[in-house]
CSV table of C-alpha atoms in Angstrom, one decimal:
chain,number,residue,atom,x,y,z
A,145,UNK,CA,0.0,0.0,0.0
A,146,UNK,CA,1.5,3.4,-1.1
A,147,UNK,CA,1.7,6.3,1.5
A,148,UNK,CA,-0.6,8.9,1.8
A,149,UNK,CA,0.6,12.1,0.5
A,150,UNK,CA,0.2,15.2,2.1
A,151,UNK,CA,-0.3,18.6,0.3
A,152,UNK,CA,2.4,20.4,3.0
A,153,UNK,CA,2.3,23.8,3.7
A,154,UNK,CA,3.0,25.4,-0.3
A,155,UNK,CA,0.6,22.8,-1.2
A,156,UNK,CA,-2.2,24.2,1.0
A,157,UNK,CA,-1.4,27.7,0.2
A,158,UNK,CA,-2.1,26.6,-4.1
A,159,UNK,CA,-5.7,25.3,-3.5
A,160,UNK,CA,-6.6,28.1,-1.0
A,161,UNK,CA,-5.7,30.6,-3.8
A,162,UNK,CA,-6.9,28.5,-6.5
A,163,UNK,CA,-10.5,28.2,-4.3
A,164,UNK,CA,-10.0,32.2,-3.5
A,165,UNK,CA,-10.5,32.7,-7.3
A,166,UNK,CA,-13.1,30.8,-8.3
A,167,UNK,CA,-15.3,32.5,-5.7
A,168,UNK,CA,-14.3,35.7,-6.7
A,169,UNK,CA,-15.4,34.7,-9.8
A,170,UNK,CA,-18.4,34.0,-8.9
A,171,UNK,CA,-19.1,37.0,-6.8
A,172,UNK,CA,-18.5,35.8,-3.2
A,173,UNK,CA,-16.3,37.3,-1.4
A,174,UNK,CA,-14.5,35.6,2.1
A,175,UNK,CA,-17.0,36.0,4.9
A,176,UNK,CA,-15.5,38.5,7.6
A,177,UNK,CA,-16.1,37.6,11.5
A,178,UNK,CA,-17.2,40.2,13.3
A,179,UNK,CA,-17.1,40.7,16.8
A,180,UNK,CA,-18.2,37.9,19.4
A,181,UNK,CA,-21.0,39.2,21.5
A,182,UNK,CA,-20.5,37.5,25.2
A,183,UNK,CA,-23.0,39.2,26.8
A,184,UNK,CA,-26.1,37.2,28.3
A,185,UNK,CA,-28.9,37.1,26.4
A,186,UNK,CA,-31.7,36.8,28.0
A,187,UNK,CA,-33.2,34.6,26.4
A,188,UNK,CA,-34.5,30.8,27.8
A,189,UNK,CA,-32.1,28.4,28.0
A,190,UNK,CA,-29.5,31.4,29.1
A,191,UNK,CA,-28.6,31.1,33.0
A,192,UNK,CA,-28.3,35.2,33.5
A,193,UNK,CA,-32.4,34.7,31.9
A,194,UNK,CA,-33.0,31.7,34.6
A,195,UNK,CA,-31.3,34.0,37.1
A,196,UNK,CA,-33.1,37.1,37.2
A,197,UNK,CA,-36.5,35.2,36.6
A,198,UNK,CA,-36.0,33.5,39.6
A,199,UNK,CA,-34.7,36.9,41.4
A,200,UNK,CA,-38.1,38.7,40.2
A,201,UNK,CA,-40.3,35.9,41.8
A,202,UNK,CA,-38.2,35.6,45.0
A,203,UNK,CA,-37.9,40.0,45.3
A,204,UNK,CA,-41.8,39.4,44.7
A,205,UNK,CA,-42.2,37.3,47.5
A,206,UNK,CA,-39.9,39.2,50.2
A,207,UNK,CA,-41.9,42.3,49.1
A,208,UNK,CA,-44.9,40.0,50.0
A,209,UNK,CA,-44.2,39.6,53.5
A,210,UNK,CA,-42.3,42.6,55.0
A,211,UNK,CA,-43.4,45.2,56.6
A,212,UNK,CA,-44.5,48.5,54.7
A,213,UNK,CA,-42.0,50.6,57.4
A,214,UNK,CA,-39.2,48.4,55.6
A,215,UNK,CA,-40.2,47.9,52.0
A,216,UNK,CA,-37.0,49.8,51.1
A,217,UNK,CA,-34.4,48.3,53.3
A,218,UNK,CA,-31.4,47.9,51.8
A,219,UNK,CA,-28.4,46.2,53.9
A,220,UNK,CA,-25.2,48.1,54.3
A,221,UNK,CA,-22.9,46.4,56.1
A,222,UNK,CA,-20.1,43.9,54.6
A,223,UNK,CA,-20.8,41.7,57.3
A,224,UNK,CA,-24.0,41.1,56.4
A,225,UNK,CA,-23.4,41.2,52.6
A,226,UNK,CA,-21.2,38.2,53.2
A,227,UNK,CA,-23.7,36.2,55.1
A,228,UNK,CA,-26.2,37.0,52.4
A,229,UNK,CA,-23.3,36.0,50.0
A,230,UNK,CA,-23.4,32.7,51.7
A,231,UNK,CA,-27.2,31.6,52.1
A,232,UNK,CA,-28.1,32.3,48.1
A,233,UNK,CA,-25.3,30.1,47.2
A,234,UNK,CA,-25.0,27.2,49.9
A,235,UNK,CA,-27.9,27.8,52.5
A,236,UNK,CA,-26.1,24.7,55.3
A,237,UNK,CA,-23.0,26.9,55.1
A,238,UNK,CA,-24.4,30.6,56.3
A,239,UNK,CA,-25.2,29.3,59.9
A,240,UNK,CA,-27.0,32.3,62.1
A,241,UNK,CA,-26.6,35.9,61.8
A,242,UNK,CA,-27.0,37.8,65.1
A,243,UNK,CA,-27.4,41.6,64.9
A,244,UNK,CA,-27.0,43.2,68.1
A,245,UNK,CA,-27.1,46.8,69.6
A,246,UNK,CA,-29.5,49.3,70.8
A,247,UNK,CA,-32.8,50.3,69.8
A,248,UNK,CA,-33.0,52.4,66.6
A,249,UNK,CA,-29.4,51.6,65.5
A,250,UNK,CA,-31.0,50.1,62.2
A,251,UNK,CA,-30.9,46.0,62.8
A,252,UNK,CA,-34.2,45.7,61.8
A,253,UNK,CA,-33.8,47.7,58.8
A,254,UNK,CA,-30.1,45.5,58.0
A,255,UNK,CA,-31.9,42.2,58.5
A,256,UNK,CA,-34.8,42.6,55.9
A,257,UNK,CA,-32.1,44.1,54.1
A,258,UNK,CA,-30.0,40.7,54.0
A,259,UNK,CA,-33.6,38.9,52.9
A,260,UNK,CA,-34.0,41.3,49.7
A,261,UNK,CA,-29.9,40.6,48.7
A,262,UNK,CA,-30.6,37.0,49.1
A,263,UNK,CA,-33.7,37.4,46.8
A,264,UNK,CA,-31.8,40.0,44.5
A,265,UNK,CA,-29.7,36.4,44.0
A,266,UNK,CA,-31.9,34.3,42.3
A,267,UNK,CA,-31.7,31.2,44.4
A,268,UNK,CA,-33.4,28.0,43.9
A,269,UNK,CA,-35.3,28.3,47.0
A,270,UNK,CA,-36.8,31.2,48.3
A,271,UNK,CA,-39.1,31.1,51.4
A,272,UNK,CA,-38.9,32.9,54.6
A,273,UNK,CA,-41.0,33.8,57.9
A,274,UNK,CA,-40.5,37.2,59.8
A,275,UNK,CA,-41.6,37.1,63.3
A,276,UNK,CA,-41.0,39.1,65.8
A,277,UNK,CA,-39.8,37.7,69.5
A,278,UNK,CA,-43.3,38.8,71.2
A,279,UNK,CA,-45.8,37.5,67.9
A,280,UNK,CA,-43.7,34.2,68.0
A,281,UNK,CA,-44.1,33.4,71.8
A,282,UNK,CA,-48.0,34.0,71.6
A,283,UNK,CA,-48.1,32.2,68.6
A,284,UNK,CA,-46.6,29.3,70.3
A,285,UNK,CA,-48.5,29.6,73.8
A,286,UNK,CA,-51.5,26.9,74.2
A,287,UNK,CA,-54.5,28.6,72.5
A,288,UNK,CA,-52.2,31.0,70.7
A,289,UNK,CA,-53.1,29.5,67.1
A,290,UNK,CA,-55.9,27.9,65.6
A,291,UNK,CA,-53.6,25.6,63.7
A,292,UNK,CA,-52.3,24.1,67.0
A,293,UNK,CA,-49.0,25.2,69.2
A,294,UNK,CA,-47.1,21.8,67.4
A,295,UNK,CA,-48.2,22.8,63.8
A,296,UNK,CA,-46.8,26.6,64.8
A,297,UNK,CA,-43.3,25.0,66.2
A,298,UNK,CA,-42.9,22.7,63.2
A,299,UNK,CA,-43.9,25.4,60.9
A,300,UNK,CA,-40.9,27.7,62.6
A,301,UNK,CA,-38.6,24.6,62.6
A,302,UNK,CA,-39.0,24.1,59.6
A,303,UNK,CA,-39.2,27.1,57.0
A,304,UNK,CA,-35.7,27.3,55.1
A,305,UNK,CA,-34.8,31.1,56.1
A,306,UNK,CA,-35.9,33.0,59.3
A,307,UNK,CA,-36.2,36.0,60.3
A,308,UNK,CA,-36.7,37.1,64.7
A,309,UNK,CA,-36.6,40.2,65.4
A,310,UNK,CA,-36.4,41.3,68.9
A,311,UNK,CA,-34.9,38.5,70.7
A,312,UNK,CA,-34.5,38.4,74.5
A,313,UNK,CA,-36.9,41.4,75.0
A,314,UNK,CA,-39.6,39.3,76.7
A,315,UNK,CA,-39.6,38.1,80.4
A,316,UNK,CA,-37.6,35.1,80.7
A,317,UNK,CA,-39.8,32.1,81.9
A,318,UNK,CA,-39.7,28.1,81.8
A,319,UNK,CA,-41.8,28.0,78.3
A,320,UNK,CA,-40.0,31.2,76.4
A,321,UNK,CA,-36.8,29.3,77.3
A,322,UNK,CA,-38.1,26.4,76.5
A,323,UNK,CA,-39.7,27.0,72.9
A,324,UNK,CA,-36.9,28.7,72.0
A,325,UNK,CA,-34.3,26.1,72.3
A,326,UNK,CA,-36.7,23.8,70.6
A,327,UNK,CA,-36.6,25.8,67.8
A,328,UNK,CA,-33.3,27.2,67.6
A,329,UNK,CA,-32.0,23.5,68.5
A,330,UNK,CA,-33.6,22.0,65.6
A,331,UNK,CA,-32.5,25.1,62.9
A,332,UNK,CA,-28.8,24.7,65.1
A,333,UNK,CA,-29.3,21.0,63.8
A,334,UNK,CA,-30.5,21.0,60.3
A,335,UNK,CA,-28.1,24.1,59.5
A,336,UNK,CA,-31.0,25.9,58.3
A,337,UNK,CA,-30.3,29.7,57.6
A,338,UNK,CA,-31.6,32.4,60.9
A,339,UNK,CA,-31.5,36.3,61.7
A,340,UNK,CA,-31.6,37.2,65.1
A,341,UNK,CA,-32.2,40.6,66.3
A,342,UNK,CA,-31.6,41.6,69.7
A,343,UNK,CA,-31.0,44.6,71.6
A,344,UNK,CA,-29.0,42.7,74.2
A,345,UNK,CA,-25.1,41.8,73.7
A,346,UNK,CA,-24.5,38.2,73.0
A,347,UNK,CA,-22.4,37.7,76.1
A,348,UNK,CA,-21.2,40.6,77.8
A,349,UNK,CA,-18.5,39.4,79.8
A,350,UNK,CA,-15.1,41.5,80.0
A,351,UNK,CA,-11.9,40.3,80.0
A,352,UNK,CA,-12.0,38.9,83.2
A,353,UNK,CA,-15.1,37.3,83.1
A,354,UNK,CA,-17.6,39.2,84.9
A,355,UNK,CA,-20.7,40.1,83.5
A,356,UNK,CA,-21.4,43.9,82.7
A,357,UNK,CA,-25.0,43.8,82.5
A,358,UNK,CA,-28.0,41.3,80.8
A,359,UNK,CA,-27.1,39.7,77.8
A,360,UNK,CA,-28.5,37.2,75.6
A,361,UNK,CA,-27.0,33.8,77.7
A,362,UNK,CA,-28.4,35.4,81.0
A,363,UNK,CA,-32.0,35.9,79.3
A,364,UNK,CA,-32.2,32.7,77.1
A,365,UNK,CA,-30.3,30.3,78.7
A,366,UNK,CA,-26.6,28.9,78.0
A,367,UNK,CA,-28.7,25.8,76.6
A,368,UNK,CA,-29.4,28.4,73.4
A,369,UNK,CA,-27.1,30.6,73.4
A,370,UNK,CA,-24.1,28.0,73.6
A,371,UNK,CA,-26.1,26.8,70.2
A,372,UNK,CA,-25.7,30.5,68.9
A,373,UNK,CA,-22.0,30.4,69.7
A,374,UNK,CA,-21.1,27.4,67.5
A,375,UNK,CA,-22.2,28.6,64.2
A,376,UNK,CA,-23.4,32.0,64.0
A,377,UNK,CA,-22.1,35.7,62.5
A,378,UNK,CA,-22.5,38.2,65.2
A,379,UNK,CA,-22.5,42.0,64.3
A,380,UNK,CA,-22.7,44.3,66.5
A,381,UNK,CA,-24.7,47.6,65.7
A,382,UNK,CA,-23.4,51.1,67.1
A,383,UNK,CA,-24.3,54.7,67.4
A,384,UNK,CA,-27.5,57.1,67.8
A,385,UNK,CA,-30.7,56.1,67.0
A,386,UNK,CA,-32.3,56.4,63.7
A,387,UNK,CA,-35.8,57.0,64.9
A,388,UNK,CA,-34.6,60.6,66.5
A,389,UNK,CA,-37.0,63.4,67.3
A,390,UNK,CA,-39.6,64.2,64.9
């Protein structure tokens, strides 16, 4: 069997001429590429499309259950941003984000912030409850729902991102302390995504170990709060209040 021949490179150069003039006999010219256009689309079967469709529904849905007062909140701080950062892409990984401070310094207003980035996302999953510390504990009391107590704590256990606001400002008794760890055990558990607002300091032990006041482990429990410790992003909020003087 002979060998195959090859044209080599002066070879290749002939028939590309030689094909170069026939077409230009012919009227067609060479076909110029013009620029690549890398931008998304938009269109179905583009992810940026899939993306903000999902966005729009989840924005639509935070819009949907928070309050008029914070229908505009936006979150500012990088702390937050991260956390956000976090839930829309792995949910089990966030863990708790605890804003702390005093009244009016805004950690309402960062927390339904953090909800809206996390909908600006476009995860696959987008649900949340917003409760507030008071609401939650009559909710749970006997009587407090006509659903049932159980169906209220499984409901709370259960819903992928959570939102309470307020922690630690009720009186501390044998069933607040003992509904929250239930709940907060279960969320600690499943690694399930939770904003904590509180106007009390997480611990507020100085150096040497003495307590300077309440805080959230003398109100709650070291039951809950040891939960908080393991796996949650505390930030503490500082300066005047927003809600000044009229």
């Amino acid at each position: 069997m002979s060998e195959p021949m090859t044209l080599g490179e002066h070879g290749a150069e002939r028939i590309a001429r030689k094909l170069a003039a026939v077409l230009e006999a012919r009227g067609i010219g060479p076909v110029e590429r013009g620029p690549v256009d890398n931008t998304p689309s938009n269109e179905p079967g583009d992810p940026e499309f899939h993306r903000q469709r999902r966005a729009d529904w989840a924005l639509k849905r935070w819009q949907a259950a928070t309050p008029y007062r914070y229908q505009n909140a936006t979150s500012s701080h990088p702390g937050v941003h991260e956390w956000a950062r976090k839930v829309a892409a792995d949910p089990r990984s966030a863990g708790f984000l605890l804003l702390t401070g005093p009244f009016g310094t805004g950690k309402t207003h960062e927390a339904y912030g953090a909800l809206r980035r996390i909908a600006d996302a476009g995860p696959e999953k987008y649900e949340f409850i917003a409760i507030t510390a008071p609401d939650m504990y009559a909710l749970l009391r006997p009587g407090g729902s006509e659903r049932g107590t159980e169906y209220e704590v499984q409901r709370l256990k259960r819903i992928p991102l959570l939102l309470i606001d307020d922690l630690g400002t009720e009186k501390i008794t044998e069933f607040t302390e003992e509904a929250t760890y239930r709940l907060l055990n279960e969320r600690y558990n499943e690694s399930l995504p939770t904003v904590i607002t509180s106007n009390l300091e997480a611990d507020s032990r100085n150096e040497e170990g003495v307590r300077q006041g309440p805080d959230l482990t003398t109100t709650l429990g070291a039951r809950i709060t040891d939960r908080l410790r393991q796996m949650t992003t505390v930030i503490g909020m500082d300066g005047p209040s927003r809600r000044g003087a009229a």
